[in-house]
GROMACS .gro file of C-alpha atoms in nm:
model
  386
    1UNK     CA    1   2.599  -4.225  -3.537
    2UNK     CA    2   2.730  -3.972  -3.763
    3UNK     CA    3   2.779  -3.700  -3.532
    4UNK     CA    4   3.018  -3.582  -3.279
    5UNK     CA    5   2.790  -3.435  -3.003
    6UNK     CA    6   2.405  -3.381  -2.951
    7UNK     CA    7   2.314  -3.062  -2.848
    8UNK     CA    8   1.953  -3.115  -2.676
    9UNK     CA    9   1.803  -2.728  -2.667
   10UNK     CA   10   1.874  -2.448  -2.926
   11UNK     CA   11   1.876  -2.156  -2.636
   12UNK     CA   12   2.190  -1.949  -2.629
   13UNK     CA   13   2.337  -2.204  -2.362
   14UNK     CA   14   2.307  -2.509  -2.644
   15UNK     CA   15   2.395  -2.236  -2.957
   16UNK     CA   16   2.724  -2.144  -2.762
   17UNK     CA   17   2.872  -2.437  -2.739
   18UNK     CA   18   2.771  -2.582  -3.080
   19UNK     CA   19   2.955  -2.319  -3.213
   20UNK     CA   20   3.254  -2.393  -2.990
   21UNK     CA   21   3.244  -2.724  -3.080
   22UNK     CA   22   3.252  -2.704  -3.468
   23UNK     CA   23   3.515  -2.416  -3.419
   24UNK     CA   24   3.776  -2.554  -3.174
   25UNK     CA   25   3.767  -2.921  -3.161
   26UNK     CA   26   3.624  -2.930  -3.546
   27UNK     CA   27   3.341  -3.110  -3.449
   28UNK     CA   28   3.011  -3.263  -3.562
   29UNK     CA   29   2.762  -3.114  -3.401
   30UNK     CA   30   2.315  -3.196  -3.427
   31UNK     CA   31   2.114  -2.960  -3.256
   32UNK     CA   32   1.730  -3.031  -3.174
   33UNK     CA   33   1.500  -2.884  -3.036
   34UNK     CA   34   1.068  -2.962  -2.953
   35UNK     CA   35   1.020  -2.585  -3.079
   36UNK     CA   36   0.976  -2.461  -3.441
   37UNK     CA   37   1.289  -2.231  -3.388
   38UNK     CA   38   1.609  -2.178  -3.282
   39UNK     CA   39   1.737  -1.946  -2.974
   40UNK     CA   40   1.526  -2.060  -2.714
   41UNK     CA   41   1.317  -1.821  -2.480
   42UNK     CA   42   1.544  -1.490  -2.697
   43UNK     CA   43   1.356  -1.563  -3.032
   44UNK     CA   44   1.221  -1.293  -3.197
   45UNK     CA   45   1.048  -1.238  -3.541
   46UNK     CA   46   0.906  -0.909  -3.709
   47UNK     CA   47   0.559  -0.833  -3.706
   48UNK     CA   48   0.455  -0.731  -4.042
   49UNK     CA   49   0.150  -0.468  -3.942
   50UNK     CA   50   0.358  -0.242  -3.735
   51UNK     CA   51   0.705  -0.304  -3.807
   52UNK     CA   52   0.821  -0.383  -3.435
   53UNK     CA   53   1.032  -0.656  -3.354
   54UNK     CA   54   0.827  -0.897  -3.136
   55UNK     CA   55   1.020  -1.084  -2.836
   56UNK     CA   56   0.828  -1.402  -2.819
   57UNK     CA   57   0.921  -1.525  -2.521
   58UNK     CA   58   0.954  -1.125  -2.308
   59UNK     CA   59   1.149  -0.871  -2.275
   60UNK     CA   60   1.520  -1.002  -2.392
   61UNK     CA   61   1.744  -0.724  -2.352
   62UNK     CA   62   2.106  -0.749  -2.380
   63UNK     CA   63   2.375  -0.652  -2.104
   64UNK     CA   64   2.698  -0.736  -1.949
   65UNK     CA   65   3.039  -0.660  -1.785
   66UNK     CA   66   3.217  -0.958  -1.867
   67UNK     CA   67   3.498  -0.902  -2.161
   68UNK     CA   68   3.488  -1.246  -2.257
   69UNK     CA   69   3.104  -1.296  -2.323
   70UNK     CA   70   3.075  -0.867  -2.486
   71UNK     CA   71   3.362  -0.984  -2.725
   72UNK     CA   72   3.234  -1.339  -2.804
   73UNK     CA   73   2.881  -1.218  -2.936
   74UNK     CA   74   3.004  -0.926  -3.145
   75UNK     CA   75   3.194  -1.186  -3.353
   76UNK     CA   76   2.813  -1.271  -3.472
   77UNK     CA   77   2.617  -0.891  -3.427
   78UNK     CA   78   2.630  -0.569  -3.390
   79UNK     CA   79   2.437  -0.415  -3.115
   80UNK     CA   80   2.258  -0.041  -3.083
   81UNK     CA   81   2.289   0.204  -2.850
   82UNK     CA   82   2.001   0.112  -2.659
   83UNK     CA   83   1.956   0.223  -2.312
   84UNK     CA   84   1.689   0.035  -2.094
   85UNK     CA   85   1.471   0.247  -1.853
   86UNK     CA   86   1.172   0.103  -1.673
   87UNK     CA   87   0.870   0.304  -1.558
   88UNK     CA   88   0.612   0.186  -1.371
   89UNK     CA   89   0.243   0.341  -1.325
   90UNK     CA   90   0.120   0.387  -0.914
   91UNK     CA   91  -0.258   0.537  -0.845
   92UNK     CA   92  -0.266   0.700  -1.201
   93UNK     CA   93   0.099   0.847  -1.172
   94UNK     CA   94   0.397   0.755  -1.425
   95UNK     CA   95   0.720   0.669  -1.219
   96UNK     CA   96   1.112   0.596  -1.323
   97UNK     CA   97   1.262   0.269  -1.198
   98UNK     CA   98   1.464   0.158  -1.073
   99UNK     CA   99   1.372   0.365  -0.723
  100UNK     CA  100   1.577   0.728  -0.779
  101UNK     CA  101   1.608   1.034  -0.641
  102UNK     CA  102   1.356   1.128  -0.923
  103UNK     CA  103   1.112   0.902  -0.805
  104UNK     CA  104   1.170   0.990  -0.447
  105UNK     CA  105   1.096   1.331  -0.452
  106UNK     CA  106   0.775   1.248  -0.734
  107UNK     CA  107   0.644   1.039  -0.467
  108UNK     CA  108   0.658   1.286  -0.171
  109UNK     CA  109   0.659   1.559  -0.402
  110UNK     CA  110   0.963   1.711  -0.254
  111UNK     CA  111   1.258   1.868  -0.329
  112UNK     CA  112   1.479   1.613  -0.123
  113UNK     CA  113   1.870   1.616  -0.182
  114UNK     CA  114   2.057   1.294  -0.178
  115UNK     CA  115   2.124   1.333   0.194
  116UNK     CA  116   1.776   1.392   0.316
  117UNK     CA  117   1.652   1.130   0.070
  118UNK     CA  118   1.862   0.903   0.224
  119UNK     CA  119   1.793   1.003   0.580
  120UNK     CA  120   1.435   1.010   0.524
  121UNK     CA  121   1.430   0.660   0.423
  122UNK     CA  122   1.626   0.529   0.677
  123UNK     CA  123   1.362   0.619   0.890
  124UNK     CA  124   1.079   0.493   0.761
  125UNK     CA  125   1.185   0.132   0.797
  126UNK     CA  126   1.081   0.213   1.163
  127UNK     CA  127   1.095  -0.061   1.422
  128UNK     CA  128   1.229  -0.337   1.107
  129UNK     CA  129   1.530  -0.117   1.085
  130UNK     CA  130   1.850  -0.332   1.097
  131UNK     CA  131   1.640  -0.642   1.165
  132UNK     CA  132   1.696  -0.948   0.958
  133UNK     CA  133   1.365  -1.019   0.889
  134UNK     CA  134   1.240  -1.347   0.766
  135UNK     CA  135   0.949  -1.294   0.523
  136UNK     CA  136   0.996  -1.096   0.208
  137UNK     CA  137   0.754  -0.823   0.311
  138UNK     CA  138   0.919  -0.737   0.631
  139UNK     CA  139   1.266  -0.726   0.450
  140UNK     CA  140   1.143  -0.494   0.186
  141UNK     CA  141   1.006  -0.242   0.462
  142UNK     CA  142   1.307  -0.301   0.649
  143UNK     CA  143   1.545  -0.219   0.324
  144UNK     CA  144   1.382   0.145   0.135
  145UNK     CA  145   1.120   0.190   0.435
  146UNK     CA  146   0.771   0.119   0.431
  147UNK     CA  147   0.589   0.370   0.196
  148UNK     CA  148   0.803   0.301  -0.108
  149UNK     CA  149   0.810  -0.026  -0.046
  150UNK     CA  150   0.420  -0.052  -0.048
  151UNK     CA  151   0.366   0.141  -0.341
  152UNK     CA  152   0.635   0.025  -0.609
  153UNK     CA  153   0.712  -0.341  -0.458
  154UNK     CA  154   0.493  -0.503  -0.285
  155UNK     CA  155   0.179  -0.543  -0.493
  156UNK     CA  156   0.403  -0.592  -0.812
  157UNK     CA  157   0.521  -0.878  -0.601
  158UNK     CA  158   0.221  -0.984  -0.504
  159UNK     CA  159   0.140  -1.085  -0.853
  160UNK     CA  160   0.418  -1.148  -0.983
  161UNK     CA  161   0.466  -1.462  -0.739
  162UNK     CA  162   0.080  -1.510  -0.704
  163UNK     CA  163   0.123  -1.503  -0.313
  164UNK     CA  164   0.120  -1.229  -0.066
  165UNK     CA  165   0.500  -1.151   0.071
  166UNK     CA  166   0.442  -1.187   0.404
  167UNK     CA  167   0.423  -1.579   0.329
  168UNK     CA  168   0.746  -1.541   0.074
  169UNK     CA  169   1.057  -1.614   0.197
  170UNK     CA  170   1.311  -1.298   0.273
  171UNK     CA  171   1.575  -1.508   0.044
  172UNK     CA  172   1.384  -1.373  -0.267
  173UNK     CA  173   1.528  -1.005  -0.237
  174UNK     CA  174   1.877  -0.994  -0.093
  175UNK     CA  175   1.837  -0.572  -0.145
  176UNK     CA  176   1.600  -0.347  -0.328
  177UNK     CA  177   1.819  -0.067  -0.536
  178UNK     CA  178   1.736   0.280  -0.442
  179UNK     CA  179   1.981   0.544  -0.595
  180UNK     CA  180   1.995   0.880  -0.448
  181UNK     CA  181   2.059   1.040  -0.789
  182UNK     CA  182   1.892   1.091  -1.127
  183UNK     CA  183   2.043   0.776  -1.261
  184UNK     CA  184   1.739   0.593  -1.400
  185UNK     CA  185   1.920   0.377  -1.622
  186UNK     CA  186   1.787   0.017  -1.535
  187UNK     CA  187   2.123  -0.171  -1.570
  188UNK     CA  188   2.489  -0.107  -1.422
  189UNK     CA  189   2.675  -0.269  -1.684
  190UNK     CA  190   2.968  -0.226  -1.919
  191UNK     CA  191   2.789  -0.338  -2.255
  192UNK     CA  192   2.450  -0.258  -2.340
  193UNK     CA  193   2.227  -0.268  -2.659
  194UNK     CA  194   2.043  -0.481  -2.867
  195UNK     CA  195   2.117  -0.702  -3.177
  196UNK     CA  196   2.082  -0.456  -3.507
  197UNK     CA  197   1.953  -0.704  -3.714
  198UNK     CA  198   1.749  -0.896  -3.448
  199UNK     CA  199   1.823  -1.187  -3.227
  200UNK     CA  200   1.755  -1.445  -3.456
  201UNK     CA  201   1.969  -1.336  -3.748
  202UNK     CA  202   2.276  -1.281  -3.455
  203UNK     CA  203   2.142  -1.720  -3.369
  204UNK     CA  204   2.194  -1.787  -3.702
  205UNK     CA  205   2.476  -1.628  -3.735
  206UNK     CA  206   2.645  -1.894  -3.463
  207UNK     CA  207   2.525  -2.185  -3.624
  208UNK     CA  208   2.637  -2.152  -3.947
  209UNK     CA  209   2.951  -2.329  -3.950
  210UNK     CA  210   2.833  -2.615  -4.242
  211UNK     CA  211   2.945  -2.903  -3.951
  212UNK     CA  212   2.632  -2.821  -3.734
  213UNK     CA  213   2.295  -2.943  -3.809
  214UNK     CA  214   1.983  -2.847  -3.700
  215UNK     CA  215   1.653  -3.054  -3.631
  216UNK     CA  216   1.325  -2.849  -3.477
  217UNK     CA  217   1.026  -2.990  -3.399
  218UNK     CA  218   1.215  -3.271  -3.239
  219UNK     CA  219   1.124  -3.403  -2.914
  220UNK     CA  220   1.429  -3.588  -2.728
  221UNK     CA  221   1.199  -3.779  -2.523
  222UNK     CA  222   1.003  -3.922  -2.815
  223UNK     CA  223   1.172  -4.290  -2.949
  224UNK     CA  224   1.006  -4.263  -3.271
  225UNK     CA  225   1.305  -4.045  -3.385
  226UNK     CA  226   1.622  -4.114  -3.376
  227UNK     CA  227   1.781  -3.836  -3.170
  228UNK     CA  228   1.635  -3.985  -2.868
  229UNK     CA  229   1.775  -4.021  -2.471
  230UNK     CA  230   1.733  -4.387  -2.489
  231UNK     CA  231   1.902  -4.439  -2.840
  232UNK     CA  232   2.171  -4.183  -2.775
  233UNK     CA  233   2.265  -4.314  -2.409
  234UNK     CA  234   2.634  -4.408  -2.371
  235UNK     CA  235   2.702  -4.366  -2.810
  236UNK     CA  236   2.772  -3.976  -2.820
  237UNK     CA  237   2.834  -3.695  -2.601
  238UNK     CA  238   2.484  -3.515  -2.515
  239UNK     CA  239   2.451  -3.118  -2.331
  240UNK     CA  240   2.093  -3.114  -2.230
  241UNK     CA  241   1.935  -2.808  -2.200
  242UNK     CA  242   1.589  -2.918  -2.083
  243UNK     CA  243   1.488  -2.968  -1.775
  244UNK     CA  244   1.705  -3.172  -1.545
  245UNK     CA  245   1.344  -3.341  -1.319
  246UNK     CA  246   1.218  -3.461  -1.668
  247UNK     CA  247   1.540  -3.635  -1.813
  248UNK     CA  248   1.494  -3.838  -1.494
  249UNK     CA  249   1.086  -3.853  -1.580
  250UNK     CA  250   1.016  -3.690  -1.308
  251UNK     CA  251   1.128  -3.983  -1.052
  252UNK     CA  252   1.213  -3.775  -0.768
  253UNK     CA  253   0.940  -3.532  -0.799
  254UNK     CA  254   0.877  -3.226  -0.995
  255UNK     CA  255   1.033  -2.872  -0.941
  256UNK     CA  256   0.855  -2.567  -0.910
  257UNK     CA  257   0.864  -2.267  -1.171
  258UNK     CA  258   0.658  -1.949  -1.265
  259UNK     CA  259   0.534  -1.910  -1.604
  260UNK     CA  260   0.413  -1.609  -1.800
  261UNK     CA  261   0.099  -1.555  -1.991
  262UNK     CA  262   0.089  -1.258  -2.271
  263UNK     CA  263  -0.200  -1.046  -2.377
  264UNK     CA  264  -0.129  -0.870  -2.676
  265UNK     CA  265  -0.280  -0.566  -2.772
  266UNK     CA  266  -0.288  -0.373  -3.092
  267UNK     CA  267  -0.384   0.029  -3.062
  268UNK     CA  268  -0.497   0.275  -3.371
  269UNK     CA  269  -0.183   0.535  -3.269
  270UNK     CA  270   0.154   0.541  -3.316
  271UNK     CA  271   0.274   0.491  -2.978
  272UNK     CA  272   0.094   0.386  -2.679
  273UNK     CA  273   0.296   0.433  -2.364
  274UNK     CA  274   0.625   0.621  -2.479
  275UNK     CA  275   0.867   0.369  -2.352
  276UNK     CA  276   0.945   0.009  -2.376
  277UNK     CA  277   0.809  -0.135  -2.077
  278UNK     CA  278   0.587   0.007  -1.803
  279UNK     CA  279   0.497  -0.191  -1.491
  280UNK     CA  280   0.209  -0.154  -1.301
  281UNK     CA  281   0.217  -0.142  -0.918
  282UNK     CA  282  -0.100  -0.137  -0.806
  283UNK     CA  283  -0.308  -0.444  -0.696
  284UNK     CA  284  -0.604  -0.372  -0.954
  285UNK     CA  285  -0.410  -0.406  -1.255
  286UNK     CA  286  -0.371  -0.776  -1.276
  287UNK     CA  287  -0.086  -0.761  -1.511
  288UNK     CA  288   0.276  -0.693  -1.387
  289UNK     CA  289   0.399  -0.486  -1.698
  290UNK     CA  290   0.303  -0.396  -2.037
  291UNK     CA  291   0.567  -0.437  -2.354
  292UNK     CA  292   0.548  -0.226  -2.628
  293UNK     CA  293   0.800  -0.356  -2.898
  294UNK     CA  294   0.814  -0.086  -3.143
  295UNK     CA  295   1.012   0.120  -2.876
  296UNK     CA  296   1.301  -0.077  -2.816
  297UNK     CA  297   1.401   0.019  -3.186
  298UNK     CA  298   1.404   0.382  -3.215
  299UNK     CA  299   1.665   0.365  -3.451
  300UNK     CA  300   1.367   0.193  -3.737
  301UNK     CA  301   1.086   0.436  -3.683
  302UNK     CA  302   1.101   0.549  -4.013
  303UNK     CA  303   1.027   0.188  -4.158
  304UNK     CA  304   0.761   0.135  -3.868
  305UNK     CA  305   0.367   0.209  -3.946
  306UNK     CA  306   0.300   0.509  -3.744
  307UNK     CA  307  -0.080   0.456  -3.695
  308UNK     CA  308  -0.051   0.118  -3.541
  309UNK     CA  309   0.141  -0.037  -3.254
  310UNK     CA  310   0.155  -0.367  -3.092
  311UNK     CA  311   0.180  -0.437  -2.696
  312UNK     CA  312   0.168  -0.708  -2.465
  313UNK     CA  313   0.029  -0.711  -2.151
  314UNK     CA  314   0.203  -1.001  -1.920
  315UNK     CA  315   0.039  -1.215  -1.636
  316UNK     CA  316   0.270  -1.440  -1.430
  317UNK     CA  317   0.147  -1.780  -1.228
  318UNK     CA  318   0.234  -2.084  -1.086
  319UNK     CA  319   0.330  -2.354  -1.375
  320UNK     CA  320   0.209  -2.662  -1.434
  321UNK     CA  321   0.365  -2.943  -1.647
  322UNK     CA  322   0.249  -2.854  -1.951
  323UNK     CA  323   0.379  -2.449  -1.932
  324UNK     CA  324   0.652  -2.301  -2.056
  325UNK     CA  325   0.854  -2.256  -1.749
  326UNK     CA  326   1.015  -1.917  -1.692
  327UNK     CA  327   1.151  -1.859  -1.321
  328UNK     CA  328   1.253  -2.152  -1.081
  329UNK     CA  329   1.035  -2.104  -0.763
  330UNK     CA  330   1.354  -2.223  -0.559
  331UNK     CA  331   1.155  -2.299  -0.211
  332UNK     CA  332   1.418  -2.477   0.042
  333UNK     CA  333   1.258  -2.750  -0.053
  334UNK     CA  334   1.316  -2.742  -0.414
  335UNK     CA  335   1.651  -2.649  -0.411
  336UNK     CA  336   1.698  -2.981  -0.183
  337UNK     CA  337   1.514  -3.143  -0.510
  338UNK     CA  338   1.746  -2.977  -0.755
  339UNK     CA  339   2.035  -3.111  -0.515
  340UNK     CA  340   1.924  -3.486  -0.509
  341UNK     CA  341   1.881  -3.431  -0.884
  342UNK     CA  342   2.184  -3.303  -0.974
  343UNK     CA  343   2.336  -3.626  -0.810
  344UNK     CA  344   2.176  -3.843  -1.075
  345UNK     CA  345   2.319  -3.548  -1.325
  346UNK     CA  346   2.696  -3.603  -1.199
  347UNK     CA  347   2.646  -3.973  -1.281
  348UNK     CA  348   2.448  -4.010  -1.590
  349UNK     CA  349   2.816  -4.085  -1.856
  350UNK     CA  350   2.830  -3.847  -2.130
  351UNK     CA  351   2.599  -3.593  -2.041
  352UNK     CA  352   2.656  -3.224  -1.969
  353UNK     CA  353   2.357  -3.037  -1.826
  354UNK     CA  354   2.318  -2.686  -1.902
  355UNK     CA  355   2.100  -2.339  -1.943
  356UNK     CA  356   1.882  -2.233  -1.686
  357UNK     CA  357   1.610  -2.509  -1.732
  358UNK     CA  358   1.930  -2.830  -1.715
  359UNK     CA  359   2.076  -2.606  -1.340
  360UNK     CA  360   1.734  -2.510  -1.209
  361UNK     CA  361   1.878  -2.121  -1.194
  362UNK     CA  362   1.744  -1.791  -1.386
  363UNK     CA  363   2.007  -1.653  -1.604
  364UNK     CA  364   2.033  -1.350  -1.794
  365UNK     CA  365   2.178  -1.364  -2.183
  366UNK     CA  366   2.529  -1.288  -2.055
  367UNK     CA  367   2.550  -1.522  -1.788
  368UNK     CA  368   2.386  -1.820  -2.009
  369UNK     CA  369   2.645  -1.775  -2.239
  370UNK     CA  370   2.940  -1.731  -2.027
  371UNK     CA  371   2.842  -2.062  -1.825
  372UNK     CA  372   2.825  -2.180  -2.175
  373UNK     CA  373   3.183  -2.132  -2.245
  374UNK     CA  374   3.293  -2.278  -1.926
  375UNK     CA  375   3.127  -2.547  -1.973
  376UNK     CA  376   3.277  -2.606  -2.273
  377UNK     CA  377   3.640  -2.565  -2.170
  378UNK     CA  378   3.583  -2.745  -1.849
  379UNK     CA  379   3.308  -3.044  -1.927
  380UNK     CA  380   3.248  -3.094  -2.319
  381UNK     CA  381   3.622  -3.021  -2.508
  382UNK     CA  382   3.758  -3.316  -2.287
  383UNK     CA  383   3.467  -3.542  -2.361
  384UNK     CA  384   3.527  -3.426  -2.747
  385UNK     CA  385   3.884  -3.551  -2.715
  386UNK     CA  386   3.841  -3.831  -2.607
   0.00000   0.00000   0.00000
């Protein structure tokens, strides 16, 4: 085995601490992945008819507060200025998200200040007020009251979980932001922006050091290749990135995830919706949102085509084996799943598991990266020197 470590999954968690490796403990490092790429569900490539850089996998957009994890990725990009804001469309009406002061007084077309805004929907949770309720639907009236709940949350969640929220669990939503300002910028963070030359050149970027090698289209469950779990078990270090119920083939049963279907569409104009991503709230849309790509990158207009423009529509359900899963379910009784599975993690020698798919958690970018380089200082340096 000529190799140091095998990093199973090129997503930012297995990217990060490649790169660690190679750097700090001069390591050598394979990488493989079943896809055709590297950076996991963050890929992105440019779409030659309209310019617009196309997130394969969603929506990826960069933020954080943590010093560590804003000064670790500018070592490999630079990132723009953008900002994200979120609208969402409710019986024919354009909205800002998150909930604002703005959207309050759109809705009941008032003229509300941020003490009567807030009074008003206080309120309107009527008799759920200060209850602990135990189904989502009842916590969201009982949290921004029950209009605003009913037209901005609950049929978005409605699809977005395929199930009504009076049979969801309260758990889901520990508290629905409502600002009683103008403040629609989406996220409260330090850092914000995305890559300036994309998020694949910022992947490759990582990986570049000459002692990490890269093989795609490599399945680590197949034993016809080399970098296998069987042929690997107990001869090198391994981080797994995939997910943790299949390294055990599924012995224990299988977890539960949402997935997300995309509908692209391509429109004669130059700009279809004036922002980057508009939801839709209402019950006969049957997508959630709608992505339009070109508009995350106002700063390349002028080398975009300006009578076409890309977007895609996107449908969430239920997963099934075979799907690309995006968001753990996390029932009680697959979190007791993840639990007994993450015994047989803790005892399988030589193996780190990792990333959201490995931990059976939804990350953002940040916090995949900074659990990265824990992980590394805590788990996979002292299995490198050993």
């Amino acid at each position: 085995m000529d190799v140091d470590l095998v990093v199973v999954g090129a997503g930012l968690f297995g990217l990060t601490v490649a790169q660690q490796a190679a750097e700090l403990a001069g390591a050598r490092v394979r990488i493989i992945d079943v896809r055709d790429h590297i950076g996991g569900n963050a890929y992105s490539y440019m779409d030659e008819e309209t310019g617009a850089e196309i997130h394969k996998y969603g929506a990826h957009l960069f933020h954080t507060s943590n010093q560590r994890v804003w000064d670790y990725v500018n070592r490999f990009t630079e990132f723009t200025d953008y900002t994200h804001r979120v609208y969402t469309t409710h019986g024919g009406e354009v909205y800002p998200l998150p909930i604002n002061l703005g959207t309050i007084n759109q809705f009941f077309h008032a003229h509300y200040s941020p003490a009567q805004a807030q009074a008003l929907i206080a309120g309107q949770a009527g008799e759920l007020a200060g209850t602990d309720p135990e189904n989502l639907n009842d916590k969201g009236i009982s949290l921004i009251g029950r209009p605003l709940y009913e037209a901005f949350i609950k049929n978005y969640t409605a699809k977005q979980w395929q199930t009504d929220p009076s049979e969801l669990p309260a758990s889901i939503i520990s508290r629905l932001p409502v600002r009683f300002n103008y403040d629609n910028r989406y996220f409260k963070d330090t850092w914000e922006g995305l890559p300036k030359d994309g998020y694949t050149a910022w992947f490759e970027r990582m990986i570049a050091d000459p002692r990490i090698s890269v093989s795609l289209s490599t399945d680590f469950f197949d034993a016809g290749q080399p970098w296998n779990r069987d042929a690997l078990a107990g001869r090198v270090p391994v981080v797994y990135t995939g997910p943790v119920d299949r390294y055990f083939d599924y012995r224990l049963g299988e977890l539960k995830w949402r997935t997300v279907d995309f509908k692209e569409r391509r429109y004669d104009e130059d700009d279809h919706f004036g922002c980057p991503v508009m939801n839709f709230s209402d019950p006969d849309v049957a997508y959630t949102r709608a992505i339009e790509f070109k508009n995350f990158n106002p700063e390349r207009r002028e080398a975009q085509n300006h009578e076409r423009t890309v977007v895609w529509e996107e449908y969430s359900r239920f997963a099934g084996r075979g799907d690309e899963p995006y968001y753990p379910i996390n029932t009680a009784q697959d979190r007791t799943l993840y639990n007994q599975y993450r015994q047989l993690a803790a005892a399988e020698p030589q193996v780190i598991f990792g990333g959201r798919l490995g931990t059976y958690a939804y990350y953002d970018m940040h916090q995949v990266i900074n659990s990265a380089l824990i992980a590394y200082d805590k788990q996979i340096s002292p299995l490198l020197a050993k």
